[in-house]
């Protein structure tokens, strides 16, 4: 079946530091890949997505590139802010599927 | 559009009681998903509907859980009887035929004592 593995947190960074959160996946066919973000006390929000190999999703300074050869979709941001503190989830839906498979989530704390 | 609306936002109940969680999805979105989030198990898909019809309920943990969608603007998730291990945050999410995004509600935090 499908699965998503992302780096365990928590991750604590200073403001303006570089962020990488690793995500790898297992799926048959050609899944679509997503990063969702969950701020404290809220539901998940889509941060970015990529639907085919070599696509780069980007939003709010975050980027992730769909790497089929390494089955990865790592999240990066060049300079984090305190307001980026949240839990980040990597997810996929398999070809022909409407179900999302989520990773366990990575909690990011950014300190001033 | 107000987005996905869930009620109540918080529910505290005693073991053995019936609990009903409610969801009003986004108009025009024909998929509705119920998830459960816990520290131990992360996010789990419980059930999802398409055009008000349940498509996959394989994630429903046991017969104590049931879900209905009587019309396109309302869904319920019921637990009867509730147990302490059901304590979690329950999310409802809406999606459309463009399956590349789901819109989540704010969640209901359930505590079963």
XYZ file of C-alpha atoms in Angstrom:
225
model
C 0.000 0.000 0.000
C 0.914 3.664 0.026
C 3.011 5.131 2.802
C 4.758 8.385 3.691
C 7.777 8.729 5.939
C 8.893 12.113 7.179
C 11.597 13.148 9.572
C 10.637 13.093 13.205
C 10.562 16.290 15.125
C 10.456 18.444 16.889
C 12.671 20.771 14.909
C 13.771 23.998 16.562
C 15.389 26.733 14.483
C 16.378 30.318 14.974
C 14.657 32.966 12.904
C 16.146 33.327 9.387
C 17.665 29.827 9.481
C 17.342 27.422 6.553
C 14.701 24.722 6.855
C 14.608 21.227 5.390
C 12.023 18.632 6.344
C 12.616 15.311 4.641
C 9.802 13.259 3.158
C 9.957 9.980 1.250
C 7.097 7.898 -0.030
C 6.096 4.474 -1.277
C 3.330 4.238 -3.835
C 2.367 2.423 -6.978
C 1.992 4.372 -10.155
C 2.315 8.146 -10.167
C 0.958 9.748 -7.017
C 0.353 13.416 -6.400
C 2.360 14.830 -3.496
C 1.424 17.475 -0.950
C 2.623 19.418 2.028
C -0.014 20.487 4.529
C 0.537 22.809 7.490
C -1.342 22.811 10.791
C -1.139 25.869 13.018
C -1.990 25.456 16.714
C -5.683 24.822 17.295
C -6.542 24.755 13.597
C -7.224 22.255 10.849
C -4.757 21.387 8.114
C -4.188 23.770 5.217
C -2.631 22.909 1.894
C 0.788 24.537 1.652
C 1.930 23.274 -1.752
C 1.565 20.374 -4.138
C 3.143 18.667 -7.134
C 1.396 16.306 -9.476
C 4.166 14.829 -11.618
C 7.858 14.061 -11.563
C 10.211 17.062 -11.471
C 7.366 19.460 -10.658
C 8.227 22.051 -8.037
C 5.504 23.222 -5.694
C 5.987 26.577 -3.996
C 4.072 28.876 -1.674
C 4.928 31.478 0.988
C 8.653 30.931 0.442
C 8.394 27.157 0.869
C 9.411 24.823 -1.957
C 9.399 21.101 -2.623
C 10.395 19.162 -5.749
C 8.823 15.859 -6.781
C 11.782 13.478 -7.202
C 10.605 10.187 -8.612
C 14.090 8.659 -8.786
C 14.525 9.051 -5.031
C 10.781 8.912 -4.178
C 11.175 12.109 -2.198
C 9.411 15.434 -1.704
C 11.535 17.388 0.771
C 10.222 20.713 2.072
C 12.620 23.681 2.127
C 12.561 27.332 3.075
C 15.510 29.652 2.889
C 14.705 31.861 5.870
C 12.123 30.820 8.439
C 10.079 33.189 10.568
C 8.495 32.799 13.971
C 5.113 32.688 12.230
C 6.186 29.474 10.443
C 5.983 27.587 13.738
C 3.499 24.788 13.066
C 3.221 21.081 12.317
C 4.011 20.097 8.728
C 2.548 16.986 7.080
C 3.719 15.325 3.906
C 0.969 13.451 2.057
C 0.168 11.665 -1.173
C -2.788 10.369 -3.069
C -2.247 7.483 -5.388
C -3.259 7.350 -9.002
C -7.017 7.032 -9.273
C -7.477 7.529 -5.543
C -9.275 10.210 -3.599
C -7.701 9.247 -0.305
C -4.764 11.088 1.204
C -2.054 9.144 3.016
C -0.278 11.338 5.565
C 3.075 11.179 7.263
C 3.238 11.476 11.051
C 3.917 15.208 10.941
C 6.956 17.286 11.936
C 6.614 20.007 14.525
C 8.639 23.115 13.751
C 9.376 25.761 16.349
C 11.109 28.961 15.265
C 12.611 31.095 18.023
C 13.435 34.803 17.705
C -17.649 30.774 1.526
C -17.149 30.116 5.243
C -15.205 26.926 4.665
C -15.847 23.631 6.406
C -17.742 24.113 9.660
C -17.567 21.608 12.487
C -19.467 21.511 15.748
C -18.949 21.332 18.577
C -15.340 22.524 18.738
C -14.833 20.803 22.074
C -16.742 17.910 23.619
C -16.185 16.350 27.006
C -18.249 13.323 27.865
C -18.226 10.304 30.091
C -17.515 6.762 29.020
C -20.606 5.032 27.711
C -22.315 8.172 26.454
C -23.298 8.762 22.851
C -21.337 11.438 21.010
C -22.374 13.105 17.750
C -19.973 15.251 15.766
C -21.279 17.458 12.998
C -19.862 18.797 9.769
C -21.091 21.263 7.193
C -18.914 20.943 4.081
C -18.150 23.524 1.434
C -20.891 24.017 -1.096
C -20.154 22.414 -4.440
C -17.564 19.972 -3.112
C -18.798 16.450 -3.671
C -16.341 14.560 -1.468
C -16.417 14.551 2.308
C -13.793 12.920 4.527
C -13.710 12.183 8.272
C -10.288 11.916 9.945
C -9.111 11.228 13.464
C -5.867 12.676 14.847
C -4.018 11.361 17.885
C -0.467 11.706 19.089
C 0.109 7.977 18.855
C -1.413 7.220 15.472
C -1.253 10.561 13.678
C -3.952 11.328 11.092
C -6.209 8.439 10.154
C -8.911 8.438 7.495
C -12.076 6.976 8.985
C -14.557 7.178 6.105
C -15.291 9.199 3.015
C -18.374 10.012 0.968
C -18.927 10.937 -2.662
C -22.202 12.641 -3.533
C -23.513 11.691 -0.059
C -22.773 7.975 -0.586
C -20.202 6.232 1.657
C -17.380 4.971 -0.551
C -14.833 3.545 1.869
C -15.403 2.999 5.590
C -12.507 0.615 6.114
C -10.897 3.084 8.511
C -13.819 3.085 10.936
C -12.319 1.441 14.018
C -15.311 -0.632 15.098
C -19.064 -0.885 15.112
C -19.355 1.767 17.785
C -18.568 4.310 15.065
C -21.062 5.284 12.395
C -21.263 8.125 9.875
C -24.054 9.524 7.772
C -24.461 12.143 5.100
C -28.191 12.725 4.599
C -27.610 15.605 2.168
C -24.840 17.544 0.493
C -24.603 20.113 3.264
C -24.465 17.968 6.388
C -22.678 14.951 7.803
C -22.461 13.356 11.239
C -20.020 11.027 12.929
C -21.503 9.173 15.870
C -19.793 7.137 18.572
C -22.013 4.943 20.716
C -20.973 4.014 23.323
C -17.908 6.201 23.700
C -14.705 4.989 25.365
C -11.662 6.864 26.724
C -9.527 5.594 23.827
C -11.791 7.524 21.447
C -10.351 10.781 22.799
C -8.847 12.579 19.812
C -9.336 15.491 17.436
C -11.796 14.639 14.684
C -11.549 16.514 11.394
C -13.957 16.803 8.536
C -12.581 17.718 5.105
C -14.196 18.596 1.781
C -12.875 17.826 -1.675
C -14.032 18.082 -5.250
C -13.612 16.204 -8.498
C -10.256 17.951 -8.783
C -8.796 15.592 -6.212
C -5.666 17.553 -5.583
C -6.811 19.424 -2.521
C -8.861 18.773 0.567
C -10.168 21.609 2.727
C -10.162 20.834 6.412
C -12.461 22.080 9.131
C -11.099 23.324 12.463
C -11.752 19.988 14.146
C -13.644 18.760 17.194
C -11.549 17.909 20.244
C -13.244 14.985 21.969
C -12.375 13.962 25.502
C -13.988 10.831 26.932
C -13.533 10.502 30.674
